[in-house]
Tab-separated table of C-alpha atoms in Angstrom:
chain	number	residue	atom	x	y	z
A	1	MET	CA	0.020	0.055	0.238
A	2	ALA	CA	1.559	3.411	-0.904
A	3	ARG	CA	2.015	5.664	1.575
A	4	PRO	CA	-0.519	8.700	2.357
A	5	HIS	CA	0.557	12.227	0.834
A	6	ILE	CA	2.309	14.497	3.395
A	7	ALA	CA	-1.008	16.652	2.986
A	8	ALA	CA	-3.373	13.762	4.549
A	9	VAL	CA	-0.588	13.239	7.377
A	10	LEU	CA	-0.691	16.737	8.357
A	11	GLU	CA	-4.295	17.024	8.051
A	12	ASP	CA	-4.963	13.999	10.280
A	13	LYS	CA	-2.642	15.295	13.146
A	14	VAL	CA	-4.231	18.590	13.354
A	15	PHE	CA	-7.514	17.043	13.422
A	16	GLY	CA	-6.483	14.646	16.047
A	17	ARG	CA	-5.228	17.116	18.308
A	18	VAL	CA	-8.423	19.081	17.883
A	19	GLU	CA	-10.233	16.005	18.430
A	20	LYS	CA	-8.737	15.159	21.728
A	21	VAL	CA	-9.056	18.679	23.069
A	22	LEU	CA	-12.484	18.991	22.391
A	23	ARG	CA	-13.504	15.425	23.994
A	24	ARG	CA	-11.580	16.652	27.359
A	25	ARG	CA	-13.880	19.668	27.010
A	26	GLY	CA	-17.158	17.220	26.816
A	27	TRP	CA	-17.680	17.248	23.105
A	28	GLN	CA	-19.530	14.164	21.428
A	29	GLU	CA	-20.300	12.416	18.360
A	30	ARG	CA	-23.144	14.296	16.600
A	31	LEU	CA	-24.476	12.619	13.303
A	32	HIS	CA	-25.451	14.493	10.382
A	33	GLY	CA	-27.511	12.186	7.695
A	34	TYR	CA	-27.609	12.687	3.759
A	35	THR	CA	-30.258	11.461	1.427
A	36	GLY	CA	-29.255	8.195	0.336
A	37	TYR	CA	-30.199	5.941	-2.652
A	38	GLY	CA	-30.391	2.254	-4.102
A	39	SER	CA	-31.635	-0.764	-5.608
A	40	ALA	CA	-33.399	-3.885	-4.824
A	41	GLU	CA	-29.718	-5.203	-4.540
A	42	GLN	CA	-27.783	-2.558	-2.700
A	43	ALA	CA	-28.505	1.115	-1.341
A	44	ARG	CA	-25.964	3.561	-0.376
A	45	ILE	CA	-26.173	5.501	2.741
A	46	LEU	CA	-23.889	8.878	3.231
A	47	ALA	CA	-23.513	10.391	6.720
A	48	ARG	CA	-21.050	12.241	8.844
A	49	VAL	CA	-19.611	12.210	12.526
A	50	LEU	CA	-18.886	15.811	13.824
A	51	LEU	CA	-18.114	16.741	17.192
A	52	SER	CA	-20.447	18.799	19.154
A	53	ARG	CA	-21.617	20.177	22.549
A	54	SER	CA	-25.346	19.047	22.120
A	55	GLU	CA	-26.720	15.730	23.896
A	56	PRO	CA	-27.051	12.793	21.841
A	57	ARG	CA	-30.376	12.235	20.260
A	58	GLN	CA	-32.535	9.296	20.340
A	59	ALA	CA	-34.080	7.215	17.468
A	60	GLY	CA	-36.761	8.857	15.501
A	61	THR	CA	-34.637	11.891	14.843
A	62	LEU	CA	-34.849	12.631	10.802
A	63	ARG	CA	-31.676	13.813	9.183
A	64	ASP	CA	-30.670	17.480	10.474
A	65	GLU	CA	-30.494	18.912	7.112
A	66	GLU	CA	-33.100	21.373	7.881
A	67	GLU	CA	-32.173	22.409	11.522
A	68	PRO	CA	-29.628	24.979	12.216
A	69	ASP	CA	-26.070	23.866	13.921
A	70	ASP	CA	-27.243	24.880	17.309
A	71	ASP	CA	-30.099	23.017	18.563
A	72	ASP	CA	-30.888	25.877	21.305
A	73	ALA	CA	-31.138	28.649	18.952
A	74	GLN	CA	-33.964	30.675	18.716
A	75	PRO	CA	-35.829	31.541	15.007
A	76	ALA	CA	-34.099	34.933	14.758
A	77	GLU	CA	-30.705	33.591	16.030
A	78	ALA	CA	-31.472	30.569	13.523
A	79	ILE	CA	-31.866	32.611	10.569
A	80	TYR	CA	-28.586	34.532	11.399
A	81	GLN	CA	-26.745	31.586	11.903
A	82	ALA	CA	-27.925	30.512	7.953
A	83	LEU	CA	-26.697	33.778	6.924
A	84	ARG	CA	-23.223	33.177	8.261
A	85	GLY	CA	-22.113	30.216	5.851
A	86	TRP	CA	-18.297	30.457	6.977
A	87	ARG	CA	-20.018	28.156	10.159
A	88	HIS	CA	-20.933	24.991	8.222
A	89	PHE	CA	-16.666	24.881	7.724
A	90	VAL	CA	-15.657	25.592	11.187
A	91	THR	CA	-16.194	21.605	12.249
A	92	ALA	CA	-14.200	18.822	13.709
A	93	PRO	CA	-14.839	15.567	12.263
A	94	ALA	CA	-14.898	12.412	14.512
A	95	LEU	CA	-11.992	10.484	13.343
A	96	ASN	CA	-12.686	6.600	12.535
A	97	ALA	CA	-15.619	6.651	14.892
A	98	PRO	CA	-17.706	3.549	14.961
A	99	VAL	CA	-21.221	3.895	13.755
A	100	SER	CA	-24.312	0.969	13.411
A	101	VAL	CA	-26.544	0.892	10.449
A	102	THR	CA	-30.042	-0.479	10.135
A	103	LEU	CA	-31.790	-0.447	6.766
A	104	GLY	CA	-34.766	-2.624	6.468
A	105	GLU	CA	-33.304	-6.266	7.078
A	106	ALA	CA	-30.056	-5.314	7.137
A	107	ARG	CA	-27.709	-4.083	9.887
A	108	LEU	CA	-23.959	-3.681	9.493
A	109	GLU	CA	-21.292	-2.244	12.210
A	110	CYS	CA	-18.425	0.052	10.615
A	111	ARG	CA	-16.226	3.039	11.166
A	112	VAL	CA	-16.483	6.130	9.532
A	113	ASP	CA	-13.154	7.447	7.357
A	114	ARG	CA	-10.367	9.824	8.437
A	115	GLY	CA	-12.735	12.711	7.606
A	116	GLY	CA	-15.727	11.488	9.824
A	117	TYR	CA	-17.606	10.628	6.724
A	118	LEU	CA	-19.758	7.404	5.850
A	119	ASP	CA	-20.310	6.055	2.521
A	120	LEU	CA	-21.808	2.910	2.919
A	121	ASP	CA	-23.010	0.018	0.670
A	122	VAL	CA	-25.745	-2.159	2.165
A	123	SER	CA	-27.011	-5.476	0.654
A	124	GLY	CA	-29.719	-7.797	1.682
A	125	HIS	CA	-32.082	-4.694	2.904
A	126	GLY	CA	-34.847	-6.197	1.177
A	127	LEU	CA	-37.185	-3.109	0.795
A	128	GLU	CA	-39.560	-2.411	-2.076
A	129	PRO	CA	-39.192	0.569	-4.789
A	130	GLY	CA	-39.860	3.817	-2.796
A	131	TRP	CA	-38.803	5.750	0.190
A	132	HIS	CA	-37.286	4.584	3.745
A	133	THR	CA	-35.444	5.448	6.328
A	134	ALA	CA	-31.827	4.351	7.526
A	135	GLU	CA	-31.065	4.760	10.992
A	136	ILE	CA	-27.785	5.439	12.117
A	137	ARG	CA	-26.407	5.316	15.409
A	138	ALA	CA	-23.250	6.917	16.795
A	139	GLY	CA	-20.978	5.185	19.342
A	140	ASN	CA	-22.096	7.763	22.238
A	141	GLY	CA	-26.256	6.780	21.270
A	142	ASP	CA	-26.488	9.742	19.228
A	143	THR	CA	-29.058	8.776	16.396
A	144	VAL	CA	-30.515	9.899	13.072
A	145	GLU	CA	-32.450	8.855	10.457
A	146	ALA	CA	-31.786	9.166	6.929
A	147	PRO	CA	-34.296	9.231	3.797
A	148	VAL	CA	-33.188	6.421	1.409
A	149	ARG	CA	-34.876	6.162	-2.222
A	150	ILE	CA	-35.041	2.819	-3.509
A	151	MET	CA	-35.452	3.042	-7.310
A	152	ASP	CA	-37.848	1.152	-9.379
A	153	PRO	CA	-36.072	-0.989	-11.964
A	154	ALA	CA	-38.745	-0.071	-14.260
A	155	VAL	CA	-37.704	3.200	-14.642
A	156	GLU	CA	-35.216	3.665	-17.470
A	157	ILE	CA	-34.597	7.511	-17.132
A	158	GLY	CA	-32.311	9.725	-14.638
A	159	LEU	CA	-31.629	12.653	-14.451
A	160	VAL	CA	-28.124	14.131	-12.902
A	161	SER	CA	-27.531	18.120	-12.206
A	162	ASP	CA	-24.887	20.292	-11.454
A	163	ILE	CA	-25.952	23.094	-8.763
A	164	ASP	CA	-23.374	25.954	-8.920
A	165	ASP	CA	-24.834	28.159	-11.937
A	166	THR	CA	-26.901	25.562	-13.029
A	167	VAL	CA	-29.764	25.116	-10.605
A	168	MET	CA	-28.671	28.447	-8.583
A	169	VAL	CA	-26.641	31.821	-9.290
A	170	THR	CA	-23.927	31.514	-7.458
A	171	HIS	CA	-21.375	33.578	-9.577
A	172	LEU	CA	-18.742	30.580	-9.443
A	173	PRO	CA	-16.470	32.276	-11.855
A	174	ARG	CA	-16.291	35.283	-9.482
A	175	LEU	CA	-13.988	34.301	-6.776
A	176	PHE	CA	-14.672	37.033	-4.466
A	177	ILE	CA	-18.325	37.073	-4.952
A	178	ALA	CA	-18.731	33.474	-4.785
A	179	ALA	CA	-16.568	33.222	-1.505
A	180	TRP	CA	-18.910	36.268	-0.159
A	181	ASN	CA	-21.649	34.104	-0.799
A	182	THR	CA	-20.196	31.001	0.482
A	183	PHE	CA	-18.796	32.005	3.686
A	184	PHE	CA	-21.346	34.985	4.783
A	185	ARG	CA	-24.313	35.269	3.004
A	186	GLN	CA	-24.609	31.902	1.070
A	187	GLU	CA	-28.157	30.750	2.042
A	188	PHE	CA	-30.251	34.193	1.146
A	189	ALA	CA	-27.651	35.752	-1.305
A	190	ARG	CA	-28.099	33.175	-3.993
A	191	GLU	CA	-30.707	33.063	-6.639
A	192	VAL	CA	-32.581	30.661	-8.719
A	193	VAL	CA	-31.752	30.260	-12.087
A	194	PRO	CA	-34.803	30.945	-14.061
A	195	GLY	CA	-36.672	28.188	-15.434
A	196	MET	CA	-34.253	25.151	-13.914
A	197	ALA	CA	-36.956	24.240	-11.240
A	198	ALA	CA	-39.812	23.968	-13.508
A	199	LEU	CA	-37.582	21.655	-16.592
A	200	PHE	CA	-36.954	19.293	-13.495
A	201	ARG	CA	-40.573	19.176	-12.477
A	202	SER	CA	-41.852	18.637	-15.971
A	203	LEU	CA	-39.404	15.863	-16.626
A	204	VAL	CA	-40.082	13.803	-13.409
A	205	ALA	CA	-43.653	14.491	-14.574
A	206	GLU	CA	-43.178	12.894	-17.980
A	207	ARG	CA	-41.354	10.076	-16.444
A	208	PRO	CA	-43.130	9.228	-12.886
A	209	GLY	CA	-40.586	7.821	-10.562
A	210	MET	CA	-37.482	9.363	-12.468
A	211	PRO	CA	-34.667	9.797	-9.890
A	212	VAL	CA	-32.855	13.107	-9.666
A	213	PHE	CA	-29.519	13.574	-8.485
A	214	TYR	CA	-27.411	16.662	-7.666
A	215	LEU	CA	-23.761	16.411	-8.322
A	216	SER	CA	-21.370	18.922	-7.535
A	217	THR	CA	-17.786	19.832	-6.592
A	218	GLY	CA	-19.267	21.805	-3.490
A	219	ALA	CA	-18.314	20.412	0.031
A	220	TRP	CA	-20.622	18.295	2.288
A	221	ASN	CA	-20.472	21.094	4.808
A	222	THR	CA	-23.164	22.922	2.533
A	223	ALA	CA	-25.626	19.952	2.682
A	224	PRO	CA	-27.776	21.652	4.784
A	225	THR	CA	-27.948	24.888	2.892
A	226	LEU	CA	-28.606	23.202	-0.391
A	227	THR	CA	-31.176	20.985	0.812
A	228	ARG	CA	-33.137	23.980	2.156
A	229	PHE	CA	-32.306	26.001	-0.845
A	230	LEU	CA	-33.604	23.405	-3.067
A	231	ARG	CA	-36.838	22.696	-1.248
A	232	ARG	CA	-37.705	26.253	-0.963
A	233	ASN	CA	-37.500	26.743	-4.956
A	234	ASN	CA	-39.212	23.525	-5.411
A	235	TYR	CA	-36.607	21.307	-6.973
A	236	PRO	CA	-37.397	17.717	-6.880
A	237	GLU	CA	-35.895	16.057	-4.020
A	238	GLY	CA	-33.366	13.702	-4.836
A	239	PRO	CA	-29.964	12.966	-2.976
A	240	LEU	CA	-26.738	15.343	-3.050
A	241	LEU	CA	-23.533	13.967	-4.111
A	242	LEU	CA	-20.704	16.474	-2.739
A	243	THR	CA	-17.213	16.348	-1.745
A	244	ASP	CA	-14.682	17.023	0.930
A	245	TRP	CA	-12.636	20.095	0.244
A	246	GLY	CA	-10.131	18.761	2.456
A	247	ALA	CA	-6.614	16.610	1.764
A	248	THR	CA	-6.533	13.358	0.376
A	249	ASN	CA	-4.033	10.354	0.342
A	250	THR	CA	-2.477	11.467	-3.172
A	251	GLY	CA	-2.413	15.551	-3.060
A	252	TRP	CA	-3.222	18.573	-1.390
A	253	PHE	CA	-6.726	18.956	-3.077
A	254	ARG	CA	-9.410	17.283	-4.384
A	255	SER	CA	-10.174	17.102	-7.763
A	256	GLY	CA	-13.659	18.439	-8.866
A	257	GLN	CA	-13.780	17.003	-12.344
A	258	GLN	CA	-12.580	13.644	-11.091
A	259	HIS	CA	-15.372	13.627	-8.428
A	260	LYS	CA	-17.663	14.339	-11.073
A	261	SER	CA	-16.515	11.819	-13.394
A	262	HIS	CA	-16.029	8.937	-10.692
A	263	GLU	CA	-19.745	9.634	-9.350
A	264	LEU	CA	-21.240	9.505	-12.895
A	265	HIS	CA	-19.537	5.952	-13.443
A	266	ARG	CA	-20.816	4.822	-10.219
A	267	LEU	CA	-24.283	5.991	-11.067
A	268	LEU	CA	-23.815	3.942	-14.574
A	269	ARG	CA	-22.521	1.032	-12.322
A	270	ASP	CA	-25.400	1.225	-9.593
A	271	PHE	CA	-28.183	1.314	-12.395
A	272	PRO	CA	-26.912	-0.567	-15.333
A	273	GLY	CA	-29.159	-0.292	-18.348
A	274	MET	CA	-30.772	3.040	-17.002
A	275	ARG	CA	-30.082	6.462	-19.867
A	276	TRP	CA	-29.292	9.487	-18.009
A	277	ILE	CA	-30.137	13.374	-18.884
A	278	LEU	CA	-26.984	15.360	-17.753
A	279	VAL	CA	-27.414	18.997	-16.430
A	280	GLY	CA	-25.018	21.613	-15.789
A	281	ASP	CA	-23.416	25.012	-17.397
A	282	ASP	CA	-20.688	25.970	-19.427
A	283	GLY	CA	-18.793	28.217	-17.158
A	284	GLN	CA	-16.107	25.509	-15.886
A	285	HIS	CA	-15.785	21.906	-17.107
A	286	ASP	CA	-19.319	20.437	-17.020
A	287	PRO	CA	-19.341	20.140	-21.109
A	288	THR	CA	-16.306	18.345	-21.214
A	289	ILE	CA	-16.930	15.939	-18.303
A	290	TYR	CA	-20.538	15.289	-19.684
A	291	GLY	CA	-18.954	15.084	-23.550
A	292	GLU	CA	-16.243	12.474	-22.115
A	293	PHE	CA	-18.777	10.712	-20.441
A	294	SER	CA	-21.164	10.746	-23.441
A	295	GLN	CA	-18.139	9.422	-25.700
A	296	GLN	CA	-17.620	6.776	-23.440
A	297	HIS	CA	-21.057	5.658	-22.949
A	298	PRO	CA	-23.181	6.661	-25.652
A	299	GLU	CA	-25.818	4.073	-24.834
A	300	ALA	CA	-26.312	5.633	-21.345
A	301	VAL	CA	-27.067	9.228	-22.311
A	302	GLU	CA	-30.290	10.700	-23.392
A	303	ALA	CA	-29.098	14.202	-23.835
A	304	VAL	CA	-27.030	16.744	-22.468
A	305	LEU	CA	-28.576	19.987	-21.414
A	306	ILE	CA	-25.978	23.052	-20.867
A	307	ARG	CA	-27.037	26.211	-19.059
A	308	GLN	CA	-25.116	29.348	-21.535
A	309	LEU	CA	-22.975	31.777	-19.110
A	310	THR	CA	-23.067	35.458	-20.294
A	311	THR	CA	-19.602	36.393	-22.067
A	312	ALA	CA	-18.499	38.562	-19.177
A	313	GLN	CA	-18.716	35.791	-16.771
A	314	GLN	CA	-16.888	33.615	-19.285
A	315	MET	CA	-14.256	36.188	-19.392
A	316	LEU	CA	-14.160	36.361	-15.707
A	317	SER	CA	-13.893	32.296	-15.806
A	318	HIS	CA	-11.336	31.243	-17.989
A	319	GLY	CA	-9.940	34.487	-19.654
A	320	LEU	CA	-12.246	33.669	-22.697
A	321	PRO	CA	-15.318	35.123	-24.332
A	322	ILE	CA	-16.348	31.611	-25.322
A	323	ALA	CA	-16.884	28.248	-23.307
A	324	ASN	CA	-13.782	26.345	-23.137
A	325	ASP	CA	-15.287	23.386	-24.736
A	326	GLU	CA	-15.902	25.603	-27.898
A	327	LEU	CA	-12.581	25.182	-28.829
A	328	LEU	CA	-12.769	21.595	-28.972
A	329	GLY	CA	-14.283	19.272	-31.097
A	330	LYS	CA	-18.313	18.749	-30.480
A	331	ASP	CA	-18.447	15.091	-31.538
A	332	TYR	CA	-20.304	13.446	-29.008
A	333	PHE	CA	-21.421	10.394	-30.745
A	334	GLY	CA	-24.812	11.151	-31.440
A	335	VAL	CA	-26.037	12.484	-28.171
A	336	PRO	CA	-27.228	15.793	-28.132
A	337	MET	CA	-25.952	18.435	-26.372
A	338	LEU	CA	-28.466	21.368	-26.102
A	339	ARG	CA	-27.559	24.745	-25.011
A	340	ALA	CA	-29.819	27.949	-23.674
A	341	PRO	CA	-29.658	30.426	-21.094
A	342	ASP	CA	-32.024	29.339	-18.879
A	343	GLY	CA	-34.426	26.394	-18.148
A	344	PHE	CA	-37.494	27.422	-19.858
A	345	SER	CA	-35.077	27.567	-23.290
A	346	LEU	CA	-33.233	24.386	-22.569
A	347	HIS	CA	-37.193	22.711	-22.086
A	348	ARG	CA	-37.950	24.565	-25.413
A	349	ILE	CA	-35.094	23.112	-27.272
A	350	LEU	CA	-35.176	19.645	-25.714
A	351	ALA	CA	-39.012	19.168	-26.736
A	352	VAL	CA	-37.710	20.139	-30.047
A	353	SER	CA	-34.993	17.795	-30.614
A	354	ARG	CA	-37.007	14.950	-29.193
A	355	GLN	CA	-39.708	15.980	-32.204
A	356	ARG	CA	-36.728	15.326	-34.607
A	357	LEU	CA	-35.652	12.474	-33.502
A	358	ALA	CA	-38.988	11.022	-33.701
A	359	ASP	CA	-39.529	12.226	-37.305
A	360	LEU	CA	-36.687	10.754	-38.295
A	361	ARG	CA	-37.316	7.185	-36.970
A	362	PRO	CA	-39.933	6.312	-39.389
A	363	ARG	CA	-37.778	7.278	-42.190
A	364	THR	CA	-35.132	5.416	-41.032
A	365	SER	CA	-37.053	2.178	-40.377
A	366	HIS	CA	-38.830	2.580	-43.942
A	367	ALA	CA	-35.729	2.552	-45.599
């Protein structure tokens, strides 16, 4: 086994010392459950264990993605805390803490990783398609119930969407504005991208049972804020697929592109035979990531929908007035890559694209 990168070694030492100090002061494990998903054969459970001054909770407590960080906060204080996004990043993980997970007929004992994260595959749960709950219990008795959606095998189409500048305006290319929104006024400063929620709801209505996944390079620390934003703006409920901004065993920082590519290929493995609608924006790397995935697995991609940023935003992002992928070839092996500035326009051109394909099929079969 290769030696871990020095970044991971240093981070582990810092977190280890912080954990010892906090535990001496009476801090205990606090579970944060995230929305999971799975099939009849296997489910994926996502959670994190952090250290907190709060008392352990008992079974029956739902995931706290909607709750403020401080259980004793009054409504006005909770709003003030939500405004201060930096609070979500000042956390102390419980390193390698033991947890138990119960989902349907399955029960497992395991440990979280060096960052306090739990990413667990559970087999033999025996659950039917639909929404269920997984009970996750920490070593100190703190317990949380996380929702898990078991997908119907009859559903053939799924949707994967980026978050930043795709479903909400974060001005990600604008470094200082993005930092201000993220660390100080994250929740209430962000605007919804026009038409995107309506587009997603329409696609789900056309195909009942279609799963929606929100794939982002954002940190898991932002999950409570993102969940509230999506619910407040009527986006379909679905799992968040976020990442950890900390060091890894191979480098100082995690690769956002690698994270997205890895999660897309994992969904491909988890749901073989399902076709995907991939949604993103052209401010960073979504067209390239989705394009490469389409090139590798054209049979698994129904369409790629790209929200176009303005010329000014493109200049601030990478110094050119056009999207990065405009400089590359556009051969996506027959997979349509559709572009528009908002969800309403994307919905219209998607309908036109489908109609054109439908018109071509009879001619092809007749020939």
